[in-house]
PDB file of C-alpha atoms in Angstrom:
ATOM      1  CA  PRO A   1      22.613   2.125 -15.442  1.00 53.00           C
ATOM      2  CA  GLY A   2      25.425   1.464 -18.279  1.00 63.00           C
ATOM      3  CA  GLN A   3      29.018   1.336 -17.623  1.00 82.00           C
ATOM      4  CA  VAL A   4      29.495  -1.880 -14.936  1.00 83.00           C
ATOM      5  CA  ALA A   5      32.259  -1.319 -12.288  1.00 83.00           C
ATOM      6  CA  ALA A   6      35.142  -3.412 -10.629  1.00 85.00           C
ATOM      7  CA  GLY A   7      33.894  -3.030  -6.942  1.00 89.00           C
ATOM      8  CA  LEU A   8      31.206  -4.189  -4.887  1.00 94.00           C
ATOM      9  CA  VAL A   9      29.106  -2.323  -2.689  1.00 96.00           C
ATOM     10  CA  THR A  10      26.553  -3.137  -0.456  1.00 97.00           C
ATOM     11  CA  VAL A  11      22.902  -2.754  -0.503  1.00 98.00           C
ATOM     12  CA  ARG A  12      21.447  -2.603   2.998  1.00 98.00           C
ATOM     13  CA  PHE A  13      17.473  -2.724   2.983  1.00 98.00           C
ATOM     14  CA  ASP A  14      15.369  -1.928   6.176  1.00 96.00           C
ATOM     15  CA  ALA A  15      11.596  -1.024   6.213  1.00 97.00           C
ATOM     16  CA  VAL A  16       9.196   0.454   9.209  1.00 97.00           C
ATOM     17  CA  THR A  17       5.703   1.336   9.594  1.00 97.00           C
ATOM     18  CA  ALA A  18       3.422   3.456  11.075  1.00 96.00           C
ATOM     19  CA  PRO A  19       2.076   3.258  14.421  1.00 96.00           C
ATOM     20  CA  ASP A  20      -1.391   4.077  12.216  1.00 94.00           C
ATOM     21  CA  LEU A  21      -0.648   1.406   9.988  1.00 96.00           C
ATOM     22  CA  ALA A  22      -1.883  -2.373  10.438  1.00 96.00           C
ATOM     23  CA  TRP A  23       0.955  -3.841   8.563  1.00 97.00           C
ATOM     24  CA  GLU A  24       3.607  -5.476   8.502  1.00 97.00           C
ATOM     25  CA  PHE A  25       6.575  -4.384   6.352  1.00 97.00           C
ATOM     26  CA  ARG A  26       9.302  -5.808   5.402  1.00 97.00           C
ATOM     27  CA  PRO A  27      12.698  -6.464   2.872  1.00 98.00           C
ATOM     28  CA  LEU A  28      12.594  -9.773   1.515  1.00 98.00           C
ATOM     29  CA  VAL A  29      16.534  -9.730   1.720  1.00 97.00           C
ATOM     30  CA  ASP A  30      18.252  -7.801   4.066  1.00 97.00           C
ATOM     31  CA  ALA A  31      21.021  -7.353   2.505  1.00 98.00           C
ATOM     32  CA  VAL A  32      22.752  -7.519  -1.870  1.00 98.00           C
ATOM     33  CA  ARG A  33      25.891  -6.887  -3.179  1.00 97.00           C
ATOM     34  CA  VAL A  34      25.850  -4.940  -6.395  1.00 96.00           C
ATOM     35  CA  HIS A  35      28.773  -3.663  -9.016  1.00 95.00           C
ATOM     36  CA  PRO A  36      28.194   0.033  -9.441  1.00 94.00           C
ATOM     37  CA  GLY A  37      26.018   0.174 -12.450  1.00 94.00           C
ATOM     38  CA  GLU A  38      24.150  -3.590 -12.207  1.00 94.00           C
ATOM     39  CA  GLN A  39      20.870  -2.687 -12.519  1.00 95.00           C
ATOM     40  CA  ARG A  40      19.668  -4.555  -9.121  1.00 96.00           C
ATOM     41  CA  GLU A  41      14.880  -5.509  -8.052  1.00 97.00           C
ATOM     42  CA  VAL A  42      14.859  -6.638  -4.175  1.00 97.00           C
ATOM     43  CA  PHE A  43      11.014  -6.795  -2.978  1.00 98.00           C
ATOM     44  CA  PHE A  44       9.852  -6.102   0.295  1.00 97.00           C
ATOM     45  CA  ARG A  45       6.720  -7.679   0.969  1.00 97.00           C
ATOM     46  CA  ALA A  46       3.622  -5.779   2.437  1.00 97.00           C
ATOM     47  CA  THR A  47       0.674  -7.551   4.973  1.00 98.00           C
ATOM     48  CA  ASN A  48      -2.770  -5.322   5.308  1.00 98.00           C
ATOM     49  CA  GLN A  49      -3.147  -7.050   9.425  1.00 97.00           C
ATOM     50  CA  SER A  50      -6.440  -5.487   9.412  1.00 96.00           C
ATOM     51  CA  ALA A  51      -9.954  -6.678   8.739  1.00 96.00           C
ATOM     52  CA  GLU A  52     -10.209  -3.709   6.037  1.00 95.00           C
ATOM     53  CA  THR A  53      -9.183  -1.928   2.400  1.00 95.00           C
ATOM     54  CA  THR A  54      -6.382  -0.047   3.458  1.00 95.00           C
ATOM     55  CA  LEU A  55      -3.929   2.175   1.541  1.00 96.00           C
ATOM     56  CA  GLY A  56      -0.031   3.074   1.706  1.00 96.00           C
ATOM     57  CA  SER A  57       2.673   4.611   0.427  1.00 95.00           C
ATOM     58  CA  ALA A  58       6.431   5.124   1.213  1.00 96.00           C
ATOM     59  CA  THR A  59       8.747   7.154   1.641  1.00 95.00           C
ATOM     60  CA  PHE A  60      12.708   6.289   1.577  1.00 96.00           C
ATOM     61  CA  ASN A  61      16.157   7.303   2.621  1.00 95.00           C
ATOM     62  CA  VAL A  62      19.559   6.688   1.418  1.00 96.00           C
ATOM     63  CA  THR A  63      22.159   6.436   4.479  1.00 96.00           C
ATOM     64  CA  PRO A  64      25.136   7.798   4.378  1.00 97.00           C
ATOM     65  CA  THR A  65      23.225  10.936   2.843  1.00 96.00           C
ATOM     66  CA  LYS A  66      26.396  11.631   1.383  1.00 96.00           C
ATOM     67  CA  ALA A  67      26.120   8.737  -0.828  1.00 95.00           C
ATOM     68  CA  GLY A  68      22.113   9.419  -2.502  1.00 95.00           C
ATOM     69  CA  ILE A  69      22.600  10.907  -5.139  1.00 96.00           C
ATOM     70  CA  TYR A  70      25.009   8.274  -6.673  1.00 96.00           C
ATOM     71  CA  PHE A  71      21.805   5.793  -5.944  1.00 96.00           C
ATOM     72  CA  ASP A  72      19.372   6.045  -8.702  1.00 95.00           C
ATOM     73  CA  LYS A  73      15.886   4.436  -8.325  1.00 95.00           C
ATOM     74  CA  LEU A  74      13.782   2.899 -11.987  1.00 95.00           C
ATOM     75  CA  GLN A  75      10.851   1.551 -10.717  1.00 95.00           C
ATOM     76  CA  CYS A  76       9.541   1.242  -7.408  1.00 94.00           C
ATOM     77  CA  PHE A  77       6.241   0.604  -5.335  1.00 93.00           C
ATOM     78  CA  CYS A  78       7.270   3.782  -3.289  1.00 93.00           C
ATOM     79  CA  PHE A  79       5.954   6.069  -6.227  1.00 93.00           C
ATOM     80  CA  ASN A  80       2.658   4.816  -6.381  1.00 94.00           C
ATOM     81  CA  GLU A  81       0.203   4.694  -3.177  1.00 94.00           C
ATOM     82  CA  GLN A  82      -0.663   0.890  -2.603  1.00 95.00           C
ATOM     83  CA  ARG A  83      -3.472  -0.462  -1.591  1.00 95.00           C
ATOM     84  CA  LEU A  84      -4.424  -4.180  -0.023  1.00 96.00           C
ATOM     85  CA  ARG A  85      -7.120  -6.022   0.430  1.00 97.00           C
ATOM     86  CA  ALA A  86      -8.013  -7.522   4.518  1.00 97.00           C
ATOM     87  CA  GLY A  87      -5.324 -10.258   4.850  1.00 97.00           C
ATOM     88  CA  GLU A  88      -3.977  -9.503   1.770  1.00 97.00           C
ATOM     89  CA  THR A  89       0.190 -10.193   0.894  1.00 98.00           C
ATOM     90  CA  ARG A  90       2.369  -8.272  -1.660  1.00 96.00           C
ATOM     91  CA  ASP A  91       5.123  -8.740  -2.747  1.00 97.00           C
ATOM     92  CA  MET A  92       6.886  -5.046  -4.016  1.00 96.00           C
ATOM     93  CA  GLY A  93       9.883  -4.176  -6.441  1.00 96.00           C
ATOM     94  CA  VAL A  94      12.174  -1.683  -6.658  1.00 96.00           C
ATOM     95  CA  VAL A  95      14.412  -1.532  -9.117  1.00 96.00           C
ATOM     96  CA  PHE A  96      17.667   0.466  -8.541  1.00 96.00           C
ATOM     97  CA  PHE A  97      21.822   0.962  -9.075  1.00 95.00           C
ATOM     98  CA  VAL A  98      23.944   2.170  -7.490  1.00 95.00           C
ATOM     99  CA  ASP A  99      26.142   4.882  -9.886  1.00 95.00           C
ATOM    100  CA  PRO A 100      29.722   3.719 -10.483  1.00 94.00           C
ATOM    101  CA  ASP A 101      31.037   7.885  -9.662  1.00 94.00           C
ATOM    102  CA  LEU A 102      30.497   6.559  -6.607  1.00 94.00           C
ATOM    103  CA  LEU A 103      34.039   5.493  -6.542  1.00 93.00           C
ATOM    104  CA  ARG A 104      35.129   8.321  -8.285  1.00 92.00           C
ATOM    105  CA  ASP A 105      33.776  11.077  -6.337  1.00 95.00           C
ATOM    106  CA  PRO A 106      36.781  12.040  -2.940  1.00 96.00           C
ATOM    107  CA  ASP A 107      33.939  12.489  -0.788  1.00 95.00           C
ATOM    108  CA  THR A 108      32.865   9.164  -1.164  1.00 95.00           C
ATOM    109  CA  ARG A 109      35.439   6.720  -2.169  1.00 90.00           C
ATOM    110  CA  ASP A 110      34.842   5.476   1.395  1.00 93.00           C
ATOM    111  CA  VAL A 111      31.392   4.364   1.071  1.00 95.00           C
ATOM    112  CA  ARG A 112      31.178   0.173   0.244  1.00 96.00           C
ATOM    113  CA  THR A 113      27.369   0.162   2.157  1.00 97.00           C
ATOM    114  CA  ILE A 114      24.272   2.033   1.356  1.00 97.00           C
ATOM    115  CA  THR A 115      21.387   1.236   3.255  1.00 97.00           C
ATOM    116  CA  LEU A 116      17.627   2.164   1.425  1.00 97.00           C
ATOM    117  CA  SER A 117      15.314   2.304   4.541  1.00 97.00           C
ATOM    118  CA  TYR A 118      11.694   2.901   4.398  1.00 96.00           C
ATOM    119  CA  THR A 119       9.290   3.615   5.641  1.00 97.00           C
ATOM    120  CA  MET A 120       5.232   3.419   5.671  1.00 97.00           C
ATOM    121  CA  PHE A 121       2.369   4.748   5.917  1.00 96.00           C
ATOM    122  CA  ARG A 122      -1.056   5.203   6.052  1.00 95.00           C
ATOM    123  CA  SER A 123      -2.473   7.191   3.072  1.00 91.00           C
ATOM    124  CA  HIS A 124      -5.785   8.349   3.586  1.00 77.00           C
ATOM    125  CA  ARG A 125      -8.121   9.869   0.507  1.00 67.00           C
ATOM    126  CA  PRO A 126     -10.679  12.202   1.395  1.00 52.00           C
ATOM    127  CA  ASP A 127     -14.383  11.080   0.983  1.00 48.00           C
ATOM    128  CA  ARG A 128     -15.032  15.065  -0.694  1.00 43.00           C
ATOM    129  CA  PRO A 129     -13.144  17.918  -2.193  1.00 46.00           C
ATOM    130  CA  SER A 130     -11.089  19.459   0.784  1.00 44.00           C
ATOM    131  CA  ALA A 131     -12.663  23.090   1.117  1.00 46.00           C
ATOM    132  CA  ALA A 132      -9.356  24.488  -0.763  1.00 45.00           C
ATOM    133  CA  ALA A 133     -10.530  22.303  -3.991  1.00 47.00           C
ATOM    134  CA  THR A 134     -13.752  24.471  -3.461  1.00 46.00           C
ATOM    135  CA  PRO A 135     -14.295  26.934  -6.389  1.00 50.00           C
ATOM    136  CA  ARG A 136     -15.183  29.848  -5.050  1.00 53.00           C
ATOM    137  CA  SER A 137     -17.691  31.648  -7.363  1.00 53.00           C
ATOM    138  CA  PRO A 138     -21.068  30.983  -6.909  1.00 55.00           C
ATOM    139  CA  ALA A 139     -21.835  29.370 -10.734  1.00 55.00           C
ATOM    140  CA  GLY A 140     -18.370  26.845  -9.917  1.00 51.00           C
ATOM    141  CA  ARG A 141     -20.217  25.939  -6.808  1.00 50.00           C
ATOM    142  CA  ALA A 142     -23.693  25.567  -8.887  1.00 52.00           C
ATOM    143  CA  ALA A 143     -21.536  23.589 -10.886  1.00 49.00           C
ATOM    144  CA  ALA A 144     -19.642  21.912  -8.033  1.00 46.00           C
ATOM    145  CA  ALA A 145     -23.292  20.960  -6.070  1.00 50.00           C
ATOM    146  CA  ALA A 146     -24.499  19.320  -9.556  1.00 49.00           C
ATOM    147  CA  VAL A 147     -21.339  16.665 -10.373  1.00 44.00           C
ATOM    148  CA  ASN A 148     -21.868  15.735  -6.666  1.00 44.00           C
TER     149      ASN A 148
END
């Protein structure tokens, strides 16, 4: 962020949870209006509705696609796995700005609404190393067995 443009852009938020993750996941606001170049923070709320601790990872997309290069996330819960205990609720932030060049680019001059969408997936951590992580040499396997 740096120079703040005079124009306004609406940024909408959307959240979906994968069927195998028993979380409620949603944005706390549906949309914000920002001046390109202005840094903003919004929050998404996740609640683990299962009876066990689970891990989630979020992927995102920006539409329209042509505006994606002008949408910059400085901090995001999507950069890390999220661990929620049974019944736990957490508000998770994303800090972003829209690059003012969006208003100057002939291909995006008409864009006044951007949608940031997240899908939260269940993360699976293997309890043991995968076959690809197993050392190939007999000495390496012996060393790995000694550690485990």
